[in-house]
Tab-separated table of C-alpha atoms in Angstrom:
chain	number	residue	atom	x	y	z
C	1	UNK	CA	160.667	245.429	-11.856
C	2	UNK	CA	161.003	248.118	-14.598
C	3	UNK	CA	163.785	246.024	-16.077
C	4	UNK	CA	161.692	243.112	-16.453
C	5	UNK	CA	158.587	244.726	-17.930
C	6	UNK	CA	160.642	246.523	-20.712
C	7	UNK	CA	162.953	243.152	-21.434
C	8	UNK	CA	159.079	241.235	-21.468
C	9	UNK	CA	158.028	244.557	-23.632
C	10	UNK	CA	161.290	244.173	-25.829
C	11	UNK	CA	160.710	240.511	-25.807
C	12	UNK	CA	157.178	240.514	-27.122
C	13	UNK	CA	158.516	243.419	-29.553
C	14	UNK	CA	160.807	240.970	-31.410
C	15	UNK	CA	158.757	237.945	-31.203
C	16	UNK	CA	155.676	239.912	-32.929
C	17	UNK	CA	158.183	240.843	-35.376
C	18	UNK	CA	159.347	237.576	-36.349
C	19	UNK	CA	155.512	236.194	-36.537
C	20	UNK	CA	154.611	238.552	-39.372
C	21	UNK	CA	154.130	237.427	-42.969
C	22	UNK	CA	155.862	238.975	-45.774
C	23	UNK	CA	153.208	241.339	-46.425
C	24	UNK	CA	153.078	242.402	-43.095
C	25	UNK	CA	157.392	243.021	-43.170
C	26	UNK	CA	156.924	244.984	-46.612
C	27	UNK	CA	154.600	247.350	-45.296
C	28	UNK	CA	156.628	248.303	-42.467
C	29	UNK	CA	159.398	249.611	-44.412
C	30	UNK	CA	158.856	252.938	-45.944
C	31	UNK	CA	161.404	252.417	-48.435
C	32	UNK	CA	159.833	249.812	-50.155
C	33	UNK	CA	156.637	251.305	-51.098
C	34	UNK	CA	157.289	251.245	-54.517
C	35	UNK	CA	158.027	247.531	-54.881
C	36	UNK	CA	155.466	246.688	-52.854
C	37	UNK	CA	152.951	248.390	-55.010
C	38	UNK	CA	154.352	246.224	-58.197
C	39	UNK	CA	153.874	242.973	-56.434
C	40	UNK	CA	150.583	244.038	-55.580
C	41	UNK	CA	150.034	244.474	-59.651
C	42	UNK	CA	151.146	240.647	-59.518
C	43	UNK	CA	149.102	239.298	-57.489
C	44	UNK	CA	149.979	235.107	-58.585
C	45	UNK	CA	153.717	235.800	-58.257
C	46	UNK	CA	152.908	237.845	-54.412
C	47	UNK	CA	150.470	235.105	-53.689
C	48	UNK	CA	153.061	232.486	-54.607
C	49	UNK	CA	156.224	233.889	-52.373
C	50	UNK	CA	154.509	234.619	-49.354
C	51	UNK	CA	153.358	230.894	-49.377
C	52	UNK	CA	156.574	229.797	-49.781
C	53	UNK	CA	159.153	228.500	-47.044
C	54	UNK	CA	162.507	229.273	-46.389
C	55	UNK	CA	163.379	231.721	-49.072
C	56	UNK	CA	165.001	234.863	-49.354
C	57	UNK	CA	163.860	238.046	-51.015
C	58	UNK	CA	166.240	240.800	-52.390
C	59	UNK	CA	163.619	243.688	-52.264
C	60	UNK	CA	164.280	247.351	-54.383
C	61	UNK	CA	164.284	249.993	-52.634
C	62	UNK	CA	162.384	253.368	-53.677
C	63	UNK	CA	165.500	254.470	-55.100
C	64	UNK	CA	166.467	251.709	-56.949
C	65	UNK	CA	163.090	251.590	-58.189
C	66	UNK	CA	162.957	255.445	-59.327
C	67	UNK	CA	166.295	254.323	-61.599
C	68	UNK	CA	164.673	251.543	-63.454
C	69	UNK	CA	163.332	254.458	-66.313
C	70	UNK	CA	166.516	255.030	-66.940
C	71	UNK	CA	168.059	251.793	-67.047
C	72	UNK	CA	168.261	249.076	-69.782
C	73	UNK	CA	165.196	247.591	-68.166
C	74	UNK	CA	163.019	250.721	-69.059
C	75	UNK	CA	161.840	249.321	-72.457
C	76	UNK	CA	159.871	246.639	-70.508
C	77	UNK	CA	158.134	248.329	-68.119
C	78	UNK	CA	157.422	251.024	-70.749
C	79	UNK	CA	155.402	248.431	-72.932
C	80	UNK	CA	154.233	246.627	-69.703
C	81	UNK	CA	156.034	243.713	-70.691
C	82	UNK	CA	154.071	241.631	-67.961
C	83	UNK	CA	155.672	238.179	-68.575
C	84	UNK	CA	159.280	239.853	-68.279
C	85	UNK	CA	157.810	241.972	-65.222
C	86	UNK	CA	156.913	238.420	-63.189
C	87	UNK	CA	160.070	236.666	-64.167
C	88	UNK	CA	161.601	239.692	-63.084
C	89	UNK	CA	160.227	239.448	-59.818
C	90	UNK	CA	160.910	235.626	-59.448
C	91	UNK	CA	164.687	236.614	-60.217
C	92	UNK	CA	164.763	238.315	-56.978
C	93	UNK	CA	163.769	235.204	-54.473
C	94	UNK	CA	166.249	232.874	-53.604
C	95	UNK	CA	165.218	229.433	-52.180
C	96	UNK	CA	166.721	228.498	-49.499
C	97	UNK	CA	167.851	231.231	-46.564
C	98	UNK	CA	170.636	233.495	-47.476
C	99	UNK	CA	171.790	235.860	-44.265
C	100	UNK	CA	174.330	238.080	-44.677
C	101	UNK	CA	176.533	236.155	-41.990
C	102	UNK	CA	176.573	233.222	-44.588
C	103	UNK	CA	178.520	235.189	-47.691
C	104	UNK	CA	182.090	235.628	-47.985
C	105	UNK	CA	184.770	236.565	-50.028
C	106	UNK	CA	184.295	234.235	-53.085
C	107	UNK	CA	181.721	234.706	-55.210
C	108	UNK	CA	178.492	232.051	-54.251
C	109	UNK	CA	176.313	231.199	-56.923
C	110	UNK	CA	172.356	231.470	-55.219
C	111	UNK	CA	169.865	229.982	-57.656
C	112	UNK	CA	166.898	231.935	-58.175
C	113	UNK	CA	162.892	231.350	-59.591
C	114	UNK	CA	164.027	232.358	-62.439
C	115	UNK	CA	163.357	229.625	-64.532
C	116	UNK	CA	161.040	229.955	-67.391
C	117	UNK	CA	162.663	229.176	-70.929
C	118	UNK	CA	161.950	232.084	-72.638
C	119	UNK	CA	164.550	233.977	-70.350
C	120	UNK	CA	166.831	231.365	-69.538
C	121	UNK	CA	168.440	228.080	-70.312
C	122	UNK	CA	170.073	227.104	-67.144
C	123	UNK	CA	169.851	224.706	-64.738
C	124	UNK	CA	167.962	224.604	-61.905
C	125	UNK	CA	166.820	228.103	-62.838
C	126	UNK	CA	168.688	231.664	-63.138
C	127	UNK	CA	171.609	232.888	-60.504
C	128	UNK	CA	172.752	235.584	-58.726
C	129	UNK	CA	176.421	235.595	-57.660
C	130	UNK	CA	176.441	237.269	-53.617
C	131	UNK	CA	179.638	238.409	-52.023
C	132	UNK	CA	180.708	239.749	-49.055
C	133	UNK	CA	183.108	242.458	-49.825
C	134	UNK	CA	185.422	244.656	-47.500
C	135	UNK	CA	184.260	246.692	-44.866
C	136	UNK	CA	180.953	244.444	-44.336
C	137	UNK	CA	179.378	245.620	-47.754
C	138	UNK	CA	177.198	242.533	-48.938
C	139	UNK	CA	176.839	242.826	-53.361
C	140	UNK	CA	175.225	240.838	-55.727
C	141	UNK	CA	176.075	240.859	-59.306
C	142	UNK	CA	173.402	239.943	-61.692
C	143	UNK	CA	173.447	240.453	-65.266
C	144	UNK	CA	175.420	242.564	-67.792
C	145	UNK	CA	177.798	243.213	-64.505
C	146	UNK	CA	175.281	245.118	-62.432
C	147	UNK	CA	175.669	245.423	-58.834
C	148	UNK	CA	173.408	245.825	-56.418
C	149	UNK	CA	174.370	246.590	-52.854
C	150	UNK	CA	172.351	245.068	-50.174
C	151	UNK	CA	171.553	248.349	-47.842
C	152	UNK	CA	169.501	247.121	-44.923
C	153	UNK	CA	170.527	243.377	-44.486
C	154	UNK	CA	168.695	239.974	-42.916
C	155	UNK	CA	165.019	241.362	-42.146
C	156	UNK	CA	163.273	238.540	-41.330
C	157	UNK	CA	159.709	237.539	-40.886
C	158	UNK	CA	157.950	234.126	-40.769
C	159	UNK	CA	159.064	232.788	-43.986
C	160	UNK	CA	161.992	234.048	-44.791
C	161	UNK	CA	164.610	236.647	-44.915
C	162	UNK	CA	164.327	240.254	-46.862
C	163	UNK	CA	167.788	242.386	-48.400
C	164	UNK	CA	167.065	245.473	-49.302
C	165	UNK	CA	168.476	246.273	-52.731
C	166	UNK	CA	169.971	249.464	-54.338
C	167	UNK	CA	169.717	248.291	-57.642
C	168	UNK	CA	166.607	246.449	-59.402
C	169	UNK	CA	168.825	242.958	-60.705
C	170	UNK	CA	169.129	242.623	-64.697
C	171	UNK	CA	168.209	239.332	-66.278
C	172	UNK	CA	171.620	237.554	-67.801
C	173	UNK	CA	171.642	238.174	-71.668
C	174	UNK	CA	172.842	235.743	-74.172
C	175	UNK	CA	176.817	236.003	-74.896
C	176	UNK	CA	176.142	238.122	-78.238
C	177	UNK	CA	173.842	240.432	-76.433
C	178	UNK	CA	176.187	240.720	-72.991
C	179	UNK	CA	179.676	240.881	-75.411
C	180	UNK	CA	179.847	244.336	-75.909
C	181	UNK	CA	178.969	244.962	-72.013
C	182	UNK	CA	182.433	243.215	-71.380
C	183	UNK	CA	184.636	244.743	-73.904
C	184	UNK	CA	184.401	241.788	-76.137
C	185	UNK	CA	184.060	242.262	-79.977
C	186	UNK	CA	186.705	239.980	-81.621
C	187	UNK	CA	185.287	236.925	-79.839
C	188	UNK	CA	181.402	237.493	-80.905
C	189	UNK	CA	182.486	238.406	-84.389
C	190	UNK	CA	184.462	235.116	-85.181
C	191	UNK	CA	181.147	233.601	-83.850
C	192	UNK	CA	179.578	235.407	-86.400
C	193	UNK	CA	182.061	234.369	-89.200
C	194	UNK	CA	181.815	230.754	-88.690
C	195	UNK	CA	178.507	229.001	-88.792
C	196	UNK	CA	175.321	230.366	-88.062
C	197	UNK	CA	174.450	227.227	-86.016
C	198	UNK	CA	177.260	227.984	-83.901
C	199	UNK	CA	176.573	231.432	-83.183
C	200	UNK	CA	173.026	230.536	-82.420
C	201	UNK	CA	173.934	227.765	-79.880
C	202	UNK	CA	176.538	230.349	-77.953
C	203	UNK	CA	173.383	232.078	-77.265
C	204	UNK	CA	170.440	229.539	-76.535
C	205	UNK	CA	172.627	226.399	-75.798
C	206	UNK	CA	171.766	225.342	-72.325
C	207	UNK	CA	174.069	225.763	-69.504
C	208	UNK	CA	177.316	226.530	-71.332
C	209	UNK	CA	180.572	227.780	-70.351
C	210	UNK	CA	182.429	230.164	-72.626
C	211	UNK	CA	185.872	230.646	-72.066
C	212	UNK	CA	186.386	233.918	-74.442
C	213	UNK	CA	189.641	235.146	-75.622
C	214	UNK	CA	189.721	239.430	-75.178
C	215	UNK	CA	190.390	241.676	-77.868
C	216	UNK	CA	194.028	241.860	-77.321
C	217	UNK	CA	193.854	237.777	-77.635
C	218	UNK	CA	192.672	237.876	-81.117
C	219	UNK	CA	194.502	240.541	-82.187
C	220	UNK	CA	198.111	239.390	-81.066
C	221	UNK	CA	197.676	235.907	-83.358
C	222	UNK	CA	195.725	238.038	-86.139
C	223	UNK	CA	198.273	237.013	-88.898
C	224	UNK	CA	197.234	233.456	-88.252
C	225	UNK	CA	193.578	233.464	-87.742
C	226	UNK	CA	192.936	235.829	-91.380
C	227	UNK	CA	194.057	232.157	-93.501
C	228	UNK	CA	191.847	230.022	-91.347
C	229	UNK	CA	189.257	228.127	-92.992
C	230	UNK	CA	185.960	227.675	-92.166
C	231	UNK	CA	186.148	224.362	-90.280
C	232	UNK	CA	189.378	225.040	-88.654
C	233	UNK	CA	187.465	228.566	-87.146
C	234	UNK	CA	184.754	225.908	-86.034
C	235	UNK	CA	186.877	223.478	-84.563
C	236	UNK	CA	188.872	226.695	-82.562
C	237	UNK	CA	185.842	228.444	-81.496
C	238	UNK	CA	183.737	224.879	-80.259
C	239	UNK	CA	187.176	224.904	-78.259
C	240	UNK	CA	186.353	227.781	-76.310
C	241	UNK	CA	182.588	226.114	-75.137
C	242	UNK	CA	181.768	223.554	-72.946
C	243	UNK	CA	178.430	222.139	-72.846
C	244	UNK	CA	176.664	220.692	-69.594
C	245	UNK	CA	173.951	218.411	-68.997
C	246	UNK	CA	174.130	220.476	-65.210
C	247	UNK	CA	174.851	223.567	-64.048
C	248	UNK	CA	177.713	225.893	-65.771
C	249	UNK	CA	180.972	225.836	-64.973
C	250	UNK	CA	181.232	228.784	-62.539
C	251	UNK	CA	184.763	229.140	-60.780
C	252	UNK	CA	183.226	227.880	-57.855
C	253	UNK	CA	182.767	224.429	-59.438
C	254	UNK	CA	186.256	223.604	-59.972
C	255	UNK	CA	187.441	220.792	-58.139
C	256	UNK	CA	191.005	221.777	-56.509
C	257	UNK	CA	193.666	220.111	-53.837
C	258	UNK	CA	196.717	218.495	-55.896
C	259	UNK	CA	200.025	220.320	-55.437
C	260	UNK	CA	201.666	221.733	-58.205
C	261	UNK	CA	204.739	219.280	-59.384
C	262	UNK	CA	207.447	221.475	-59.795
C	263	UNK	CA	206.244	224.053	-56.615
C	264	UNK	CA	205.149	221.634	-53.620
C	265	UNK	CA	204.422	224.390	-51.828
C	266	UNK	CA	201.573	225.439	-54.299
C	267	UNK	CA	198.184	224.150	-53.991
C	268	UNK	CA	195.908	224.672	-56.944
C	269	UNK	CA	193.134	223.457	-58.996
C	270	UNK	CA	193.306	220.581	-61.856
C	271	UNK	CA	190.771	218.891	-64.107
C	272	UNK	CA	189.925	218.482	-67.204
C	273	UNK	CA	186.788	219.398	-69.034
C	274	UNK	CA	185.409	218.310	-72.673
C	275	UNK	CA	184.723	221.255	-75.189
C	276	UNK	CA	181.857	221.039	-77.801
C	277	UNK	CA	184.872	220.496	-80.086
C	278	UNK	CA	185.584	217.287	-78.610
C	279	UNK	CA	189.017	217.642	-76.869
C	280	UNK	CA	189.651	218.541	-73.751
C	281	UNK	CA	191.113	222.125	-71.661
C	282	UNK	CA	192.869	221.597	-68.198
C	283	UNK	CA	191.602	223.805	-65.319
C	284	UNK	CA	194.775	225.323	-63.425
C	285	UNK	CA	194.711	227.343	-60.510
C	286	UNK	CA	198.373	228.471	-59.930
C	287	UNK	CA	199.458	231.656	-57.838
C	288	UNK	CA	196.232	232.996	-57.643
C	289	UNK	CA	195.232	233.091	-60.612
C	290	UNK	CA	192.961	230.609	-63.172
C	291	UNK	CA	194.100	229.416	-66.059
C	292	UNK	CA	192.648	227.574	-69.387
C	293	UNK	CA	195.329	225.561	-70.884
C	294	UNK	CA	197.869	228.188	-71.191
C	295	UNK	CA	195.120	231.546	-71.245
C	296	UNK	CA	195.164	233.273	-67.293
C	297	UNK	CA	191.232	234.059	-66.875
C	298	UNK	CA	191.096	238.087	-66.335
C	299	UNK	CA	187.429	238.352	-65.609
C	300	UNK	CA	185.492	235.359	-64.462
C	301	UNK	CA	181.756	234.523	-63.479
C	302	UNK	CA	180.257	236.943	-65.592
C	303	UNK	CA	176.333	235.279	-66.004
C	304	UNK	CA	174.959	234.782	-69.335
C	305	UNK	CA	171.087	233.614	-69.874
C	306	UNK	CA	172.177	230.384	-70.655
C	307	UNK	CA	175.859	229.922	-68.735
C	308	UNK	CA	178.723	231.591	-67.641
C	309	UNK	CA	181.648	233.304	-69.149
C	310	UNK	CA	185.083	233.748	-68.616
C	311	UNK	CA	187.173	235.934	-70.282
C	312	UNK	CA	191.068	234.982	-71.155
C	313	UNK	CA	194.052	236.924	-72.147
C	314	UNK	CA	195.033	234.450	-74.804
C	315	UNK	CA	193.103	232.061	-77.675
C	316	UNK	CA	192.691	228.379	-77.322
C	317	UNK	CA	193.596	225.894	-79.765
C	318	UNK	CA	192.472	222.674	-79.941
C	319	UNK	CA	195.940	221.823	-82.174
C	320	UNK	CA	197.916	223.002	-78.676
C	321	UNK	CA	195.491	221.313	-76.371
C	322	UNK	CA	198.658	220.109	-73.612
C	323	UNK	CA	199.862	223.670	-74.038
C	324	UNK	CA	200.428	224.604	-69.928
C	325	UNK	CA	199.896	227.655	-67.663
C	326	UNK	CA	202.755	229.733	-66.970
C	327	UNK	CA	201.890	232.265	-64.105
C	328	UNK	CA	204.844	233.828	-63.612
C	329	UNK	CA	204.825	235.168	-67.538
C	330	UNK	CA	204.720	238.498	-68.257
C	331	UNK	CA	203.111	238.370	-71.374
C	332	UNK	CA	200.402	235.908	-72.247
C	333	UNK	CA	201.056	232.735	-73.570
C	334	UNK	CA	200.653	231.865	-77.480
C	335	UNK	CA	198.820	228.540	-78.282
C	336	UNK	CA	198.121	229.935	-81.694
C	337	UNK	CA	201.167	230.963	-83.606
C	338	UNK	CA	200.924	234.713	-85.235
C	339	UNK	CA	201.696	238.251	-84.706
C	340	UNK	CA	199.496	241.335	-84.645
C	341	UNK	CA	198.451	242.294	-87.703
C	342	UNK	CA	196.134	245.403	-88.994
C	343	UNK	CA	192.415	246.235	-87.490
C	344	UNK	CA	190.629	243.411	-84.733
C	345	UNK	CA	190.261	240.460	-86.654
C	346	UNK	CA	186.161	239.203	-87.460
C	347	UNK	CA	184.875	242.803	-86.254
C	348	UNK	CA	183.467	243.421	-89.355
C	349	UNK	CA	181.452	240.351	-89.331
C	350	UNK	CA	179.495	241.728	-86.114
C	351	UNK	CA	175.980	242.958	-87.194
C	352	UNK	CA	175.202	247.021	-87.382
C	353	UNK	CA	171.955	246.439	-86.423
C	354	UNK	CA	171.078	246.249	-82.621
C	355	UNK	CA	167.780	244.588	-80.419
C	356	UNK	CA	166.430	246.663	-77.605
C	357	UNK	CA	167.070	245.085	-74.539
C	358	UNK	CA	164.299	242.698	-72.292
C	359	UNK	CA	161.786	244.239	-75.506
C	360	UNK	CA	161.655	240.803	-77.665
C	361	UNK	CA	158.461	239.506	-76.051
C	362	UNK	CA	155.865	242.379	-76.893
C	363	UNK	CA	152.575	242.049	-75.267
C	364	UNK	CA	149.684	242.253	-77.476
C	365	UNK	CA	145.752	242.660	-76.696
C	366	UNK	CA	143.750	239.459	-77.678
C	367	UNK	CA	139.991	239.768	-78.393
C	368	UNK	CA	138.638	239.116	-74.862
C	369	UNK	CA	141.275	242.161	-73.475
C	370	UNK	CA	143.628	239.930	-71.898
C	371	UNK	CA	147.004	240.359	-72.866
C	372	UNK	CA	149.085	237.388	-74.579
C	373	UNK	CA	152.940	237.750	-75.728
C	374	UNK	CA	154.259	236.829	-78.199
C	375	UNK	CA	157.036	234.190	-77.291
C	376	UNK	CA	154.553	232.304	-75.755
C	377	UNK	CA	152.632	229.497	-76.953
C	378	UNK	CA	151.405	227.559	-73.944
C	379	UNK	CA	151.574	227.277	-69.907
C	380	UNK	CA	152.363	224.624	-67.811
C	381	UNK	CA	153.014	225.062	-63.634
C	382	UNK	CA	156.212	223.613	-62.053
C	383	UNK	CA	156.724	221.721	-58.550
C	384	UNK	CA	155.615	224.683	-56.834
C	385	UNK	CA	152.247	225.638	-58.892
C	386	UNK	CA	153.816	229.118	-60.746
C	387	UNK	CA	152.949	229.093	-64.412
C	388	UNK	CA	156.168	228.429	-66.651
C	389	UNK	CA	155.867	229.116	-70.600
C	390	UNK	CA	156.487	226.811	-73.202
C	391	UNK	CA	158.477	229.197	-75.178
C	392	UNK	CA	160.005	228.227	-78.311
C	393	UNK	CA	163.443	229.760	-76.676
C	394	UNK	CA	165.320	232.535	-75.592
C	395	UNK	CA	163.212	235.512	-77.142
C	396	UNK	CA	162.518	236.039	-80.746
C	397	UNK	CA	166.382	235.191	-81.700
C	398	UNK	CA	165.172	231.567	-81.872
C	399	UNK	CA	162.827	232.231	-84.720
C	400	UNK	CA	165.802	234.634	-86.742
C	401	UNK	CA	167.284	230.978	-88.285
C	402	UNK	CA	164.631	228.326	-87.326
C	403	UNK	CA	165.823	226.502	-90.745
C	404	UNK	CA	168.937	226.212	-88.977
C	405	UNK	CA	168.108	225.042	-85.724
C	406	UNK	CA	167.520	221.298	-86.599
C	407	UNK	CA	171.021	221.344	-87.180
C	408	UNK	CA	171.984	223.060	-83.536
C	409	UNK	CA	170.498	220.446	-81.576
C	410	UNK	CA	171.861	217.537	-83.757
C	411	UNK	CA	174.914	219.085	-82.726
C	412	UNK	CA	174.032	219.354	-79.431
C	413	UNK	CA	172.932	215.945	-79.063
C	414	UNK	CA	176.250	214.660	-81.218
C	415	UNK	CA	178.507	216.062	-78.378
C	416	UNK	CA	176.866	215.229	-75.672
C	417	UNK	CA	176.953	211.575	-76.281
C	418	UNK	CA	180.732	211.654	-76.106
C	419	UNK	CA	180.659	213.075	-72.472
């Protein structure tokens, strides 16, 4: 008889627990006080994911929280940035339910609410890339790299399902901004030294895939690449981009199954894609490792604010476009003919001057008090009734060559009628 009225009691316990809203499940848990109170200073975007159906919410913990001050996301919150603040907040709900049981090894690419222009050009909105790692420990990797480690996992109430975060998630940055984060200065400089269209589009294009050669690429062909003229340094860097009307090319993407012809034994990926340039790159996947052409990918699925990038250990060229992977190398493989020459070739075209991150929409009072930002020139709602800007782009950067950006989307629009 005791059994039964504890298993009822238990029973009753669980089922209560289940019922609550998402309110109700925040306010349970001590640890997320903090975040709790900065939805509450949000009241649309609260208002709009507890009416919402089958989601899942990676919440902050205190801790993460206290770290934001000193993190690249403190300018924001300093200047009360409140339309980064709420697409902040959409970036960490998830449509769709997420448990823990459902990640694994490889990297899955979990769209978010993320979606409004000023902060991102992708797709079907913003993504966070969840992975279950060894020894149970569930990670998401969000922008600039940053990790966040899911501490209390699959807390469910009526809606939904809640992760508990260490880590507040950073917005993807545009390739220029993100570069340096990854070691990357050769790559962003030649961007710099060819066009400025072209070094604008890397950065607000929408939904590209950059596959960018490392510093060691560039510098072992530097003899070569110093002679290059303009157009040929367009033509090699459009090489390196592919434009989508879709989603990016994340690794996940890649179609795979044919057997490698001379290794039947070997199963890996093939296709081809279409760079801005106009020729194509074949996909590889041989002996565990990815491979452009002949370039081995040595860091993958890093998320940009409009794409993805992947970073190679050698430089396309559109004049070597059959050049093939050779995995069991031990050196990278050449498509551009050179040797190492002096300093890291196009460095010195990268600008001295550097933005404060998440700080190029500044909120300013208007007349009646409210507060109206800059990069904003209208609203409209989407499907689900959240207000979306009609920003003229990804931050201020748009407005640094506006002259210029006729000519970007001519481009744009040139290339994509060949796919």
């Amino acid at each position: 008889m005791r059994f039964s009225i504890a298993f009822a009691t238990c029973s009753l316990s669980l089922s209560v627990f289940a019922q609550q809203d998402l309110n109700g499940l925040l306010q349970s848990q001590s640890n997320l006080t903090e975040f709790t109170t900065l939805l509450n200073q949000y009241p649309d975007v609260f208002k709009n994911i507890s009416s919402m159906h089958d989601i899942t919410l990676f919440a902050p913990s205190n801790d993460a929280m206290s770290k934001v001050n000193y993190s690249v996301l403190a300018p924001a919150f300093s200047s009360g940035n409140v339309d980064f603040i709420r697409e902040l907040l959409y970036y960490h709900v998830s449509p769709g339910l997420h448990p823990t049981s459902s990640l694994t090894g490889s990297f899955q690419f979990l769209p978010t609410l993320m979606n409004n222009v000023t902060y991102t050009n992708v797709t079907g909105g913003q993504v966070i890339a969840a992975v279950e790692q060894a020894g149970n420990v569930s990670v998401a990797v969000t922008g600039l790299g940053s990790r966040s480690t899911l501490t209390i996992k699959d807390l469910k109430y009526n809606n939904g399902i809640v992760h508990v975060i260490d880590t507040v998630f950073i917005p993807p940055q545009d390739f220029t901004t993100s570069a340096s984060s990854f070691n990357l200065s050769s790559t962003p400089g030649a961007f710099f030294a060819g066009p400025p269209m072209l070094e604008d589009y890397t950065d607000i294009g929408p939904s590209l895939t950059i596959f960018a050669p490392n510093n060691d690429a560039f510098q072992n062909v530097a003899s070569s690449l110093s002679s290059l003229r303009i157009q040929d340094l367009t033509a090699l860097l459009e090489y390196h981009i592919i434009p989508s009307n879709t989603t990016p090319y994340y690794s996940s993407n890649l179609p795979n199954g044919l057997p490698f012809k001379d290794d039947p034994n070997s199963i890996y990926n093939h296709t081809e894609l279409t760079t801005l340039q106009g020729k194509n790159v074949s996909i590889t996947f041989l002996y565990n490792s990815l491979f452009i052409n002949q370039a081995r990918v040595i860091q993958q699925d890093l998320i940009l604010s409009n794409g993805v990038l992947h970073i190679i250990d050698s430089v396309l060229s559109p004049n070597a476009s059959n050049a093939q992977a050779e995995p069991l190398a031990k050196a990278p493989i050449q498509a551009v003919p050179g040797s190492a020459t002096g300093g890291l070739p196009y460095t010195e075209a990268l600008p001295t001057s550097t933005s404060v991150l998440f700080s190029y929409v500044t909120p300013t009072p208007t007349d009646n008090g409210s507060v109206q930002t800059g990069g904003s020139t209208a609203t409209t709602t989407d499907s689900s009734g959240r207000l979306l800007s009609s920003s003229k782009g990804l931050g201020d950067r748009v407005q640094v060559r506006a002259s210029e950006m006729g000519w970007v989307f001519g481009v744009v629009v040139w290339v994509l009628g060949f796919l």
